[in-house]
Coordinates of C-alpha atoms in Angstrom, one line a residue:
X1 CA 27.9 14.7 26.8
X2 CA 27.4 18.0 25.5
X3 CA 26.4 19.4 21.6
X4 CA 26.1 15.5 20.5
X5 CA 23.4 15.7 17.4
X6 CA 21.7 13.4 14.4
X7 CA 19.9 14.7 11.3
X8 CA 17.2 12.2 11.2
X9 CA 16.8 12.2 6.6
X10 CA 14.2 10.3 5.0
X11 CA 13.9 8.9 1.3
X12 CA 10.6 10.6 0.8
X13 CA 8.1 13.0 2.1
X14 CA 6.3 11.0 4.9
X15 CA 8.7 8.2 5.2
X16 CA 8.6 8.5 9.2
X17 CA 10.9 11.3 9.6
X18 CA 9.0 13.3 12.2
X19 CA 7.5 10.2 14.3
X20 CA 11.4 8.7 14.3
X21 CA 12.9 12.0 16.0
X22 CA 10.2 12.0 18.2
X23 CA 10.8 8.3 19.3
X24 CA 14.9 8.9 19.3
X25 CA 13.5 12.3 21.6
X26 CA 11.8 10.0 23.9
X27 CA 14.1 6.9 24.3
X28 CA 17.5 9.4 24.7
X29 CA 15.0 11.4 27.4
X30 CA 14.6 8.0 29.2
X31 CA 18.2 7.7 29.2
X32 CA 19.0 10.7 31.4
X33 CA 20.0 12.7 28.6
X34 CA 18.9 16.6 28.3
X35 CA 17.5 16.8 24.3
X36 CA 15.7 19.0 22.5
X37 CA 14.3 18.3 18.6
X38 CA 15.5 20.8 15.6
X39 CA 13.8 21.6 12.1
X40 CA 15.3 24.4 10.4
X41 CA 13.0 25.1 7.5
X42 CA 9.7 23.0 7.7
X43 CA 6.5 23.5 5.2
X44 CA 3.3 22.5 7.1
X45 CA 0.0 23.9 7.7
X46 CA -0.1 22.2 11.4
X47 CA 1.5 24.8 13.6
X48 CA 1.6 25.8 17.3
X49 CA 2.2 28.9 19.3
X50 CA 4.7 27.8 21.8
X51 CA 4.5 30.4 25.9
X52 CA 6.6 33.5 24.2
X53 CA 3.7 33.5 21.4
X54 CA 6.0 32.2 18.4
X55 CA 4.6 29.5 15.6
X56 CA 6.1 26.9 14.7
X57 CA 5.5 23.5 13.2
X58 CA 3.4 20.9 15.6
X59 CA 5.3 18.0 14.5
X60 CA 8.4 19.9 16.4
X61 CA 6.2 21.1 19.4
X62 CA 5.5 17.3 19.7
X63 CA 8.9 16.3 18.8
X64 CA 9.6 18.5 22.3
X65 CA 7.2 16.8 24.3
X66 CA 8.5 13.8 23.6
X67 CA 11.8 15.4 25.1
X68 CA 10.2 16.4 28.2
X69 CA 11.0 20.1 27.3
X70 CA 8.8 23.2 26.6
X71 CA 8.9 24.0 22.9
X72 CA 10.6 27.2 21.2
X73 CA 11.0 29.2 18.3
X74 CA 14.3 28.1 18.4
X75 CA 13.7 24.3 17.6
X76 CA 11.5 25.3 14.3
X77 CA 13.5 28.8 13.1
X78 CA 11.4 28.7 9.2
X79 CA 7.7 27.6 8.8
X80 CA 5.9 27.9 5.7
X81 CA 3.0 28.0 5.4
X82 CA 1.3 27.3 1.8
X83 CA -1.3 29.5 0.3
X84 CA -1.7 27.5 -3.0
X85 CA 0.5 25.2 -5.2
X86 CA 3.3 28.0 -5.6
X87 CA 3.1 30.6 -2.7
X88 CA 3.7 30.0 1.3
X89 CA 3.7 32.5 4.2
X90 CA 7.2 32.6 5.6
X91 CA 7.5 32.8 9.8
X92 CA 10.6 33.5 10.8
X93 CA 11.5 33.0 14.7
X94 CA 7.4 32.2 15.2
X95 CA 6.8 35.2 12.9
X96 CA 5.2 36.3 9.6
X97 CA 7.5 38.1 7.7
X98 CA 5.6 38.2 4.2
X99 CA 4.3 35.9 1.1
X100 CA 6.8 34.7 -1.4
X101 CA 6.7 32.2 -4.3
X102 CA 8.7 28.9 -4.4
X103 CA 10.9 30.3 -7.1
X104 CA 11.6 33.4 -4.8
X105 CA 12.3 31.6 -2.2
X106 CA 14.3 28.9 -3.6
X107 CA 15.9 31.8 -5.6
X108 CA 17.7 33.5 -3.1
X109 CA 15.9 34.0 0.5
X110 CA 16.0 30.4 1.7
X111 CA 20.0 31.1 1.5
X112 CA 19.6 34.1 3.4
X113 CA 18.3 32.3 6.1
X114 CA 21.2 29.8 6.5
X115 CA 22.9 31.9 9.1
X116 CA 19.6 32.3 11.4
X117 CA 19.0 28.5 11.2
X118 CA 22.6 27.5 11.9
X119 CA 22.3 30.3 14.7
X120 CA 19.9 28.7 16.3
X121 CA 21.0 25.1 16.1
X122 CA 23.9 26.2 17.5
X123 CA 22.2 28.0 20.6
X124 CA 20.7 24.4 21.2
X125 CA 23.3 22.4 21.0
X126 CA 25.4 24.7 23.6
X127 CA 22.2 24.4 25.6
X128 CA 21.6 20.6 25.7
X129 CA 23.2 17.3 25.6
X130 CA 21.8 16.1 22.1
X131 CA 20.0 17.8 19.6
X132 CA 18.0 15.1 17.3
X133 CA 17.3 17.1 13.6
X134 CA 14.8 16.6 11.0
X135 CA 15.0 16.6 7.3
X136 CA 12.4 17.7 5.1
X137 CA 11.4 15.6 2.2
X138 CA 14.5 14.0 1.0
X139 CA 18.7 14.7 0.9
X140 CA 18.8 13.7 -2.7
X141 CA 16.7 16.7 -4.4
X142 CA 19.6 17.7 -6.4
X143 CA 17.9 21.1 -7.7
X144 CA 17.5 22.4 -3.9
X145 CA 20.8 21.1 -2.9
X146 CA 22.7 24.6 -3.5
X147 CA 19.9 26.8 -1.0
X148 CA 19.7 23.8 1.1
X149 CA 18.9 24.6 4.8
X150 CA 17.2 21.5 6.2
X151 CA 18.9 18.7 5.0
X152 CA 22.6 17.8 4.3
X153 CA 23.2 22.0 4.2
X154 CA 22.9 21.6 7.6
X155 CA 24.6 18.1 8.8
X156 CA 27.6 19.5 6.6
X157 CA 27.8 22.7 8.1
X158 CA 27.0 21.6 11.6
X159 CA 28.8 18.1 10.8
X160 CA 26.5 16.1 11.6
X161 CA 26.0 12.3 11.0
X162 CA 22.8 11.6 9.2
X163 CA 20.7 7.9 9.4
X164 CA 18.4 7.8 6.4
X165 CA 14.9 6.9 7.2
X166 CA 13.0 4.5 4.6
X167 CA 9.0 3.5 4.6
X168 CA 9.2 0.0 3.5
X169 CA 6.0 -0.2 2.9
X170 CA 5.3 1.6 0.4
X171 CA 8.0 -0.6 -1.7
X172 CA 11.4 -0.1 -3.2
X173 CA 12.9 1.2 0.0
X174 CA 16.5 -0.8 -1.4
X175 CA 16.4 1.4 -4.3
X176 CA 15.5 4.5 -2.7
X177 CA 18.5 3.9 0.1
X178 CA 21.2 3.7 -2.3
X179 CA 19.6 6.1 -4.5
X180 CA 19.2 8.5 -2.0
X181 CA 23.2 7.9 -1.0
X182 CA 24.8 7.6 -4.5
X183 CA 22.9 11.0 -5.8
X184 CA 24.6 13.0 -3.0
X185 CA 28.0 14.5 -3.4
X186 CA 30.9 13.1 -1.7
X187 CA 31.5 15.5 1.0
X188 CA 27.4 15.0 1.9
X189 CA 27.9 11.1 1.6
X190 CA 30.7 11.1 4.5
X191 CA 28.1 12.6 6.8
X192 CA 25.3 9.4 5.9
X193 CA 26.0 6.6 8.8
X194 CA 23.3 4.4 7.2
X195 CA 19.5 3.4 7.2
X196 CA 16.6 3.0 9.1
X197 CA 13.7 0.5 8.1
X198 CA 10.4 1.9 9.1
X199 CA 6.8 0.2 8.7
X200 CA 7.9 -2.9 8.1
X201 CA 5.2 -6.5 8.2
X202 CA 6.2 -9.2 8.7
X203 CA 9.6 -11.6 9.6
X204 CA 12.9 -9.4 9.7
X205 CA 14.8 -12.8 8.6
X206 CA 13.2 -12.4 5.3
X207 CA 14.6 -8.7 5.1
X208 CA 18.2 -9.6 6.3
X209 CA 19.6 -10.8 3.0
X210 CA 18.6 -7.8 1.4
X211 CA 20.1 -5.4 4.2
X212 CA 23.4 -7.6 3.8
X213 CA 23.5 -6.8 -0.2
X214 CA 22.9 -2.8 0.8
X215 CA 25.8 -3.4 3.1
X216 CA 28.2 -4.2 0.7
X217 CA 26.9 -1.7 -2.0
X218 CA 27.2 1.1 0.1
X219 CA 29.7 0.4 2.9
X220 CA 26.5 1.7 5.3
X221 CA 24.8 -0.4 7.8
X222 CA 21.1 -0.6 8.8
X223 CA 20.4 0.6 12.6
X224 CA 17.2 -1.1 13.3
X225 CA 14.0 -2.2 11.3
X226 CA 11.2 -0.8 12.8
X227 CA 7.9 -2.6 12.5
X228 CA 4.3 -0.9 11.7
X229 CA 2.9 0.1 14.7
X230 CA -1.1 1.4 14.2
X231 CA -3.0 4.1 16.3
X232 CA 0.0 6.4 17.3
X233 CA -2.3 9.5 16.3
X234 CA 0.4 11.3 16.3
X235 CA 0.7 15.2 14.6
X236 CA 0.8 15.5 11.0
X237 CA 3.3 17.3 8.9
X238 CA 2.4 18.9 5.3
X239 CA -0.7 20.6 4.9
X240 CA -0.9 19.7 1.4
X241 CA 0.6 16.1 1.5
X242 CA -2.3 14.1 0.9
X243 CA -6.1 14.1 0.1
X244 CA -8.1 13.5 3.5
X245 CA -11.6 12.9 2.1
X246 CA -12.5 9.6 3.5
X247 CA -9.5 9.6 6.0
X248 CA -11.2 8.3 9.7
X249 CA -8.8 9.1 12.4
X250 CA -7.9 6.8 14.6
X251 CA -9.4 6.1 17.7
X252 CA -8.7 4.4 21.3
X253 CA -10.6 1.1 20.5
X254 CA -13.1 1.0 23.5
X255 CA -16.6 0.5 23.4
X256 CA -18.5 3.5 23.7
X257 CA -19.7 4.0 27.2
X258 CA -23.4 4.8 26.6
X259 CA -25.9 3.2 24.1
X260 CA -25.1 5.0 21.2
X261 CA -21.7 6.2 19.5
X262 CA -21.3 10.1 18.0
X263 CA -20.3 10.5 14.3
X264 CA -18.3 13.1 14.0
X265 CA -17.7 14.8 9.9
X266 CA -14.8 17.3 9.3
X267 CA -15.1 19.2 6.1
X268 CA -12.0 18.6 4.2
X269 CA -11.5 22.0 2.8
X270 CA -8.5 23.4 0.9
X271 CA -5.4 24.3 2.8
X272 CA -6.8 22.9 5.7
X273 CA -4.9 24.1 8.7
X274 CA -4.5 22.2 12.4
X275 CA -7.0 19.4 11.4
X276 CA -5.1 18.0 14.3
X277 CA -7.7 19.4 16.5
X278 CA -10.1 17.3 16.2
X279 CA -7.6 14.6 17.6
X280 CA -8.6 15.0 20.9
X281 CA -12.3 13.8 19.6
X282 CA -11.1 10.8 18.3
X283 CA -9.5 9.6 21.2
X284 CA -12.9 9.6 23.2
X285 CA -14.5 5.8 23.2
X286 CA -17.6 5.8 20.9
X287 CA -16.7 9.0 19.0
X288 CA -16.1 8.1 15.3
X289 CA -13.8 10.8 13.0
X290 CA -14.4 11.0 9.4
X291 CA -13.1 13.9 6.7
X292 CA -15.7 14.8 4.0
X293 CA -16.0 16.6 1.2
X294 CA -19.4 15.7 -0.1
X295 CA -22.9 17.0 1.1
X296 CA -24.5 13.7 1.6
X297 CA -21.7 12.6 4.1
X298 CA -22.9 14.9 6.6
X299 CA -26.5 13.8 6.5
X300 CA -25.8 10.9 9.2
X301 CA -23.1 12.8 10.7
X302 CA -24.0 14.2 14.9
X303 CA -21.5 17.3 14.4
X304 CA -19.9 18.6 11.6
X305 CA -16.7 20.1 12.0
X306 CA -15.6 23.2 9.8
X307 CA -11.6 23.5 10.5
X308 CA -9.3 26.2 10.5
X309 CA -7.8 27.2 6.9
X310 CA -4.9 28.9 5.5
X311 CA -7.2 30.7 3.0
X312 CA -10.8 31.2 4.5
X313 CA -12.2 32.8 1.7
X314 CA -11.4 30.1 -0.5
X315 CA -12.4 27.3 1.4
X316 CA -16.1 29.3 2.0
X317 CA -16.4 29.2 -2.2
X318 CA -15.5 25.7 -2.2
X319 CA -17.8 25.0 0.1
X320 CA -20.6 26.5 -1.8
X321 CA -19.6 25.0 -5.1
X322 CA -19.4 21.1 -3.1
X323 CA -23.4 21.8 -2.2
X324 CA -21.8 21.7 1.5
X325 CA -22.6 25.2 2.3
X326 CA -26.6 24.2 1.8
X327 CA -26.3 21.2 3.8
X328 CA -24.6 23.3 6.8
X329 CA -27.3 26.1 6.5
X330 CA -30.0 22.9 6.4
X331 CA -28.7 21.8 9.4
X332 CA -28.2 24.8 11.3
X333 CA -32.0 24.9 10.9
X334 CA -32.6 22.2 12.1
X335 CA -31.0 22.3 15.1
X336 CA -28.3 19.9 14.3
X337 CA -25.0 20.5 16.1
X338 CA -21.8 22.3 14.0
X339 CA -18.7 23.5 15.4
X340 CA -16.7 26.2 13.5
X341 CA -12.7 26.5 14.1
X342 CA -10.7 29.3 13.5
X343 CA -10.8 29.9 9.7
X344 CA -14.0 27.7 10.1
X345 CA -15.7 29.7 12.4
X346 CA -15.0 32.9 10.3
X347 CA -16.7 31.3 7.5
X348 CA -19.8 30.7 9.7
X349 CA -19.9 34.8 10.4
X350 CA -22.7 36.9 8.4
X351 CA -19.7 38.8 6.6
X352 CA -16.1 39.0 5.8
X353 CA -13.6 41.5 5.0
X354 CA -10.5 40.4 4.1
X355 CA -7.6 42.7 2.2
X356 CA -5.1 40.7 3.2
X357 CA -5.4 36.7 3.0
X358 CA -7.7 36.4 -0.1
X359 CA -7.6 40.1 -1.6
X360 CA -10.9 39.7 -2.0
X361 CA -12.9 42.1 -0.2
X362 CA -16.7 42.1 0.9
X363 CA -17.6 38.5 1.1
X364 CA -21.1 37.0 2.7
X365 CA -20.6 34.6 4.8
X366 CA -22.9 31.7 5.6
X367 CA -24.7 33.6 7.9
X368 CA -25.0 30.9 10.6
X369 CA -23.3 33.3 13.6
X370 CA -23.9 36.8 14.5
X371 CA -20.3 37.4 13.4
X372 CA -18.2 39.7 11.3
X373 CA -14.4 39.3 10.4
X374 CA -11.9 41.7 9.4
X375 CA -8.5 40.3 8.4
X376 CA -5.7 42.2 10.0
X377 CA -1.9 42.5 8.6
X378 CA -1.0 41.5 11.7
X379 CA -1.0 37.9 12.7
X380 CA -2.9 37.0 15.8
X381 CA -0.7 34.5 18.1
X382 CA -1.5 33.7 21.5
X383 CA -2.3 31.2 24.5
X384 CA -5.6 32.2 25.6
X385 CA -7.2 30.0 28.9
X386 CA -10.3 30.5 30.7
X387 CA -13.7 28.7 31.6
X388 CA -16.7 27.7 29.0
X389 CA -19.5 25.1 29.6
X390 CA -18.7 25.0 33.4
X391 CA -15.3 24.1 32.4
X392 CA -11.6 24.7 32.8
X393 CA -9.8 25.3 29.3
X394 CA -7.0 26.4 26.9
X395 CA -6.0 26.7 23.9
X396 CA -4.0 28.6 21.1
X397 CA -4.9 31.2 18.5
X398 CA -3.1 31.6 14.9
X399 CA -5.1 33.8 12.7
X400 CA -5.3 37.3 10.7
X401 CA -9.3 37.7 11.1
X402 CA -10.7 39.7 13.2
X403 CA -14.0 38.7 14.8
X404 CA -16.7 40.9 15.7
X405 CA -19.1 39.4 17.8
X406 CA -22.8 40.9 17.7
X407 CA -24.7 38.5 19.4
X408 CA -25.5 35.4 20.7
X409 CA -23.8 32.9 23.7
X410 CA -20.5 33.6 24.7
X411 CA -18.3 30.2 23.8
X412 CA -14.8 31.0 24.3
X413 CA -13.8 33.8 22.6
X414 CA -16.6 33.3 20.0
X415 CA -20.1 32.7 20.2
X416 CA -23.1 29.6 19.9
X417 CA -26.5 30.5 18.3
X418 CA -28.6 27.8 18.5
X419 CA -26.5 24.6 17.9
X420 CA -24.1 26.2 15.8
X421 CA -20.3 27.0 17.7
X422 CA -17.4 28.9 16.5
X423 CA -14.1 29.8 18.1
X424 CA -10.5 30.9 17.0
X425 CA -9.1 28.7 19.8
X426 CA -7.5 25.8 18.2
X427 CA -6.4 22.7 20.7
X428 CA -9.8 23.9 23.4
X429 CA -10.5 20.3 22.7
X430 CA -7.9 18.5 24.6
X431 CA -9.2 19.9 27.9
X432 CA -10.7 17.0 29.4
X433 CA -13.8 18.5 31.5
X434 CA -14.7 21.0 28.7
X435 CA -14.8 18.4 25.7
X436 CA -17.0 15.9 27.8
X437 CA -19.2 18.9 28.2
X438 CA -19.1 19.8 25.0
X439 CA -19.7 16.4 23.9
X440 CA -22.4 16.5 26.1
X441 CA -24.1 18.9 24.2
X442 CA -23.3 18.1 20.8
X443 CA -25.2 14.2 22.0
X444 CA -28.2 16.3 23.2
X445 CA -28.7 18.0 20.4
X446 CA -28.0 15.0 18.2
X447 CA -30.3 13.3 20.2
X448 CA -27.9 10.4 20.8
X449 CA -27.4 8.2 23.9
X450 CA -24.0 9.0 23.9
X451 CA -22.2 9.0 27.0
X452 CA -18.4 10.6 27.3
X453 CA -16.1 8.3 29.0
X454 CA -15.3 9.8 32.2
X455 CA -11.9 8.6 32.9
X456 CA -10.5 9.4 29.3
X457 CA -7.4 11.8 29.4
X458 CA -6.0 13.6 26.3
X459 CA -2.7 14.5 27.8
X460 CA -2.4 11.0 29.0
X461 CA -3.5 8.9 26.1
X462 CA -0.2 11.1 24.0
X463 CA 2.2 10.8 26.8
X464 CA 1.3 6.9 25.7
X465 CA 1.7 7.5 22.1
X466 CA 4.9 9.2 22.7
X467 CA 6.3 5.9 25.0
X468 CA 5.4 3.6 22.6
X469 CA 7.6 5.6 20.0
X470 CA 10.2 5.6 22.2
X471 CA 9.5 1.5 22.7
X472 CA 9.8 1.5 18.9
X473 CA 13.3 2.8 19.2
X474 CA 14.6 1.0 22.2
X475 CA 13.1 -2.3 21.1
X476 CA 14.1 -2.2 17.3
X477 CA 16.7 0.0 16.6
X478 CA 20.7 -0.5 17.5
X479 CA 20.6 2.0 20.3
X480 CA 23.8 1.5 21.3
X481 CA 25.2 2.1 17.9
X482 CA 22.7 5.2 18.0
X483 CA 24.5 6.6 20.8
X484 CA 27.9 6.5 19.4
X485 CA 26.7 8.2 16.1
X486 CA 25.0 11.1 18.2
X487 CA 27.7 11.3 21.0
X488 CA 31.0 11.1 18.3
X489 CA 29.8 12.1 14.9
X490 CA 29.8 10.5 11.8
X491 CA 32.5 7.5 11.1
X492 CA 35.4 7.6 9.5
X493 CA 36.0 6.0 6.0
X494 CA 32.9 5.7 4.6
X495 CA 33.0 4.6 1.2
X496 CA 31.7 7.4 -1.8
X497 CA 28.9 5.7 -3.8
X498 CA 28.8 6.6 -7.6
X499 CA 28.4 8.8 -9.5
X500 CA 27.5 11.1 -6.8
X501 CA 26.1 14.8 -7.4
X502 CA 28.3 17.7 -8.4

């Protein structure tokens, strides 16, 4: 087989889209077949720089290790990136190429960029024996549907067969299946096979008759009903999806391995960017992960986290205005550990410059690190590697400032000052030896008993994550059927469900 492909749709944002092609990745992989995940336009503020030094979304770099291959530019051709509520950084091919409102870009740029996506889709299907595609949101946004270069725009013009993913539990997945199908015009309905259940509880013989009735209403079947499966940790998609304050990530249930666990606080702050790095902490036995957005939540807390941001400036005045800024100046001062990343560490620096993110000019920073940042036009996008704390490690960069180090400990390529950290490399964390040092440190300081597990392995513990999505497939879905759909497009004679779109 060579070219076969799927557009994996979903009835909603977060209905499963991204952790279903991942598991349909993994399982076809495990099969003996060569595949390789496809987004063409995805809107996330969780990206990746894959070896040639393009960004693209993690959920698709993911999506690639779950195919055993190395990710490229050419599995994630349009990231944006959001700035607010109605502007987004477009990267094209892994690179910036300017800031444009969701009216522009729905209002005529998105269709220029039909022929580059297609291009590239088409470059991997030549290459490999499937390609499994992701939708965005959902099929049935009839107001996109003309500019459309995710969804059906793309199974039509690459005619591909599409299985419609549905999070049952979140309620009224029936509705949303045929009402996803019927508001689709008929030359996009030939192209949907059928549905997928996802996150179901509970006894599937309870779920049948209803499946039966959608049967005969639409003419489509259902190819599997997969069940809720918790701890899969795996990447997030949309920056801007959901509130995280109160979120805990979720951790490898193990006792900790010393007397005392490590609390862990990540400041939730606007347009949050790669929170994902702090995944590798939660995996460690004993370490608990919370997000936070109040002062009094770091009081208990044994580091605090500042992550990386899509708008730096803005996330240090909101810090100031929560009261959080004082409690991280409090606790620098008292010795207590803090770790700045990326956008996070800039807004630990003495000053900021920045022209181009914010507009905003001269801004004090909180003065925590000897540190200065200039924001550059340019976009910084690398794979830096090297040593810190006795330790082996790498990481990625994704950032306009420009930091100016005038002092203190070399950590990466930032600095410490006392037990205050801050570094541009996101994903340093997932290097085994150097987060049990860091760890290490972070307990001294805290004055805890905690103990990293020795044994634990990042790489290992998502190779896991990945299998068991795979399992998910293998175990509930009709694979079989799956295989036809992907090897010999979409079947014949589907039946049009009214009224249909124009």
């Amino acid at each position: 087989m060579r070219g076969g492909g799927l557009l994996v749709a979903g009835t909603t944002s977060d209905a499963g889209k991204s952790v279903v092609t991942a598991g349909i990745c993994r399982w076809l992989v495990r099969e003996g077949l060569k595949v390789a995940p496809f987004k063409g336009q995805n809107m996330s503020l969780n990206s990746f720089v894959t070896r040639e030094g393009a960004e693209i979304g993690r959920a698709q770099a993911m999506q690639a290790q779950a195919a055993r291959v190395e990710p490229t530019a050419l599995m994630n051709p349009v990231l944006l990136k959001p700035g607010g509520d109605r502007s987004s950084q477009v990267v094209l091919m892994g690179r910036p190429v300017g800031e444009m409102s969701a009216r522009g870009y729905h209002g005529g740029r998105q269709k220029e960029l039909f022929e580059p996506v297609m291009a590239c889709l088409e470059e991997l299907r030549s290459t490999y024996d499937a390609v499994i595609c992701e939708g965005a949101g959902s099929p049935a946004e009839i107001n996109l549907r003309r500019t459309d270069i995710v969804n059906m725009g793309v199974a039509r013009a690459a005619r591909l067969p599409v299985v419609v993913v549905g999070d049952i539990d979140r309620g009224g997945v029936f509705a949303q299946f045929f009402g996803t199908t019927a508001l689709l015009a008929p030359e996009d309905q030939e192209l949907v096979a059928g549905y997928l259940v996802n996150k179901f509880r509970g006894d599937v013989s309870l779920l049948e008759p209803g499946l039966d009735m959608l049967h005969g209403l639409t003419g489509r079947r259902t190819f599997g009903v997969l069940p809720y499966a918790h701890g899969l940790g795996i990447d997030e998609e949309d920056g801007l999806r959901v509130s995280l304050r109160g979120t805990v990530r979720e951790s490898v249930v193990a006792p900790p391995v010393g007397a005392d666990v490590l609390r862990v606080a990540v400041c939730a702050v606007p347009l949050m960017s790669n929170f994902t790095d702090v995944d590798a902490l939660a995996a460690e036995p004993g370490v608990v992960v919370r997000f936070v957005d109040r002062p009094e939540e770091l009081v208990d807390a044994d580091l605090v986290v500042v992550p990386g941001t899509r708008g730096t400036v803005r996330a240090l005045a909101w810090l100031r205005e929560r009261g959080l800024a004082d409690a991280l100046v409090r606790r620098a001062a008292e010795g207590r550990p803090v770790l700045g990343i990326c956008g996070g560490f800039q807004v630990l620096g003495e000053h900021i410059d920045d022209e181009v993110e914010s507009r905003a000019g001269a801004v004090a920073g909180l003065g925590l690190l000897p540190v200065r940042v200039r924001f550059a036009r340019e976009k910084t996008l690398a794979r830096p590697s090297g040593e810190a704390l006795g330790e082996p490690v790498e990481g990625y960069e994704i950032h306009h400032g420009v930091a100016e180090v005038l002092g203190g400990e070399a950590f990466l390529d930032g600095c410490r000052a006392g037990s205050v950290w801050g570094t541009h490399w996101h994903g340093s964390l997932e290097s085994d030896g150097f987060r049990r040092a860091f760890l290490r440190e972070v307990a001294a300081a805290a004055g805890r008993r905690f103990v990293p597990a020795p044994g634990t392995s990042f790489a290992a513990l998502r190779e896991e994550q990945l299998d068991r999505l795979g399992d998910l497939i293998e175990e509930h879905a009709d694979t079989d059927a799956l295989l036809r759909l992907i090897e010999n497009g979409p079947p014949p004679g589907l039946p049009f469900v009214p009224p249909g779109a124009p």
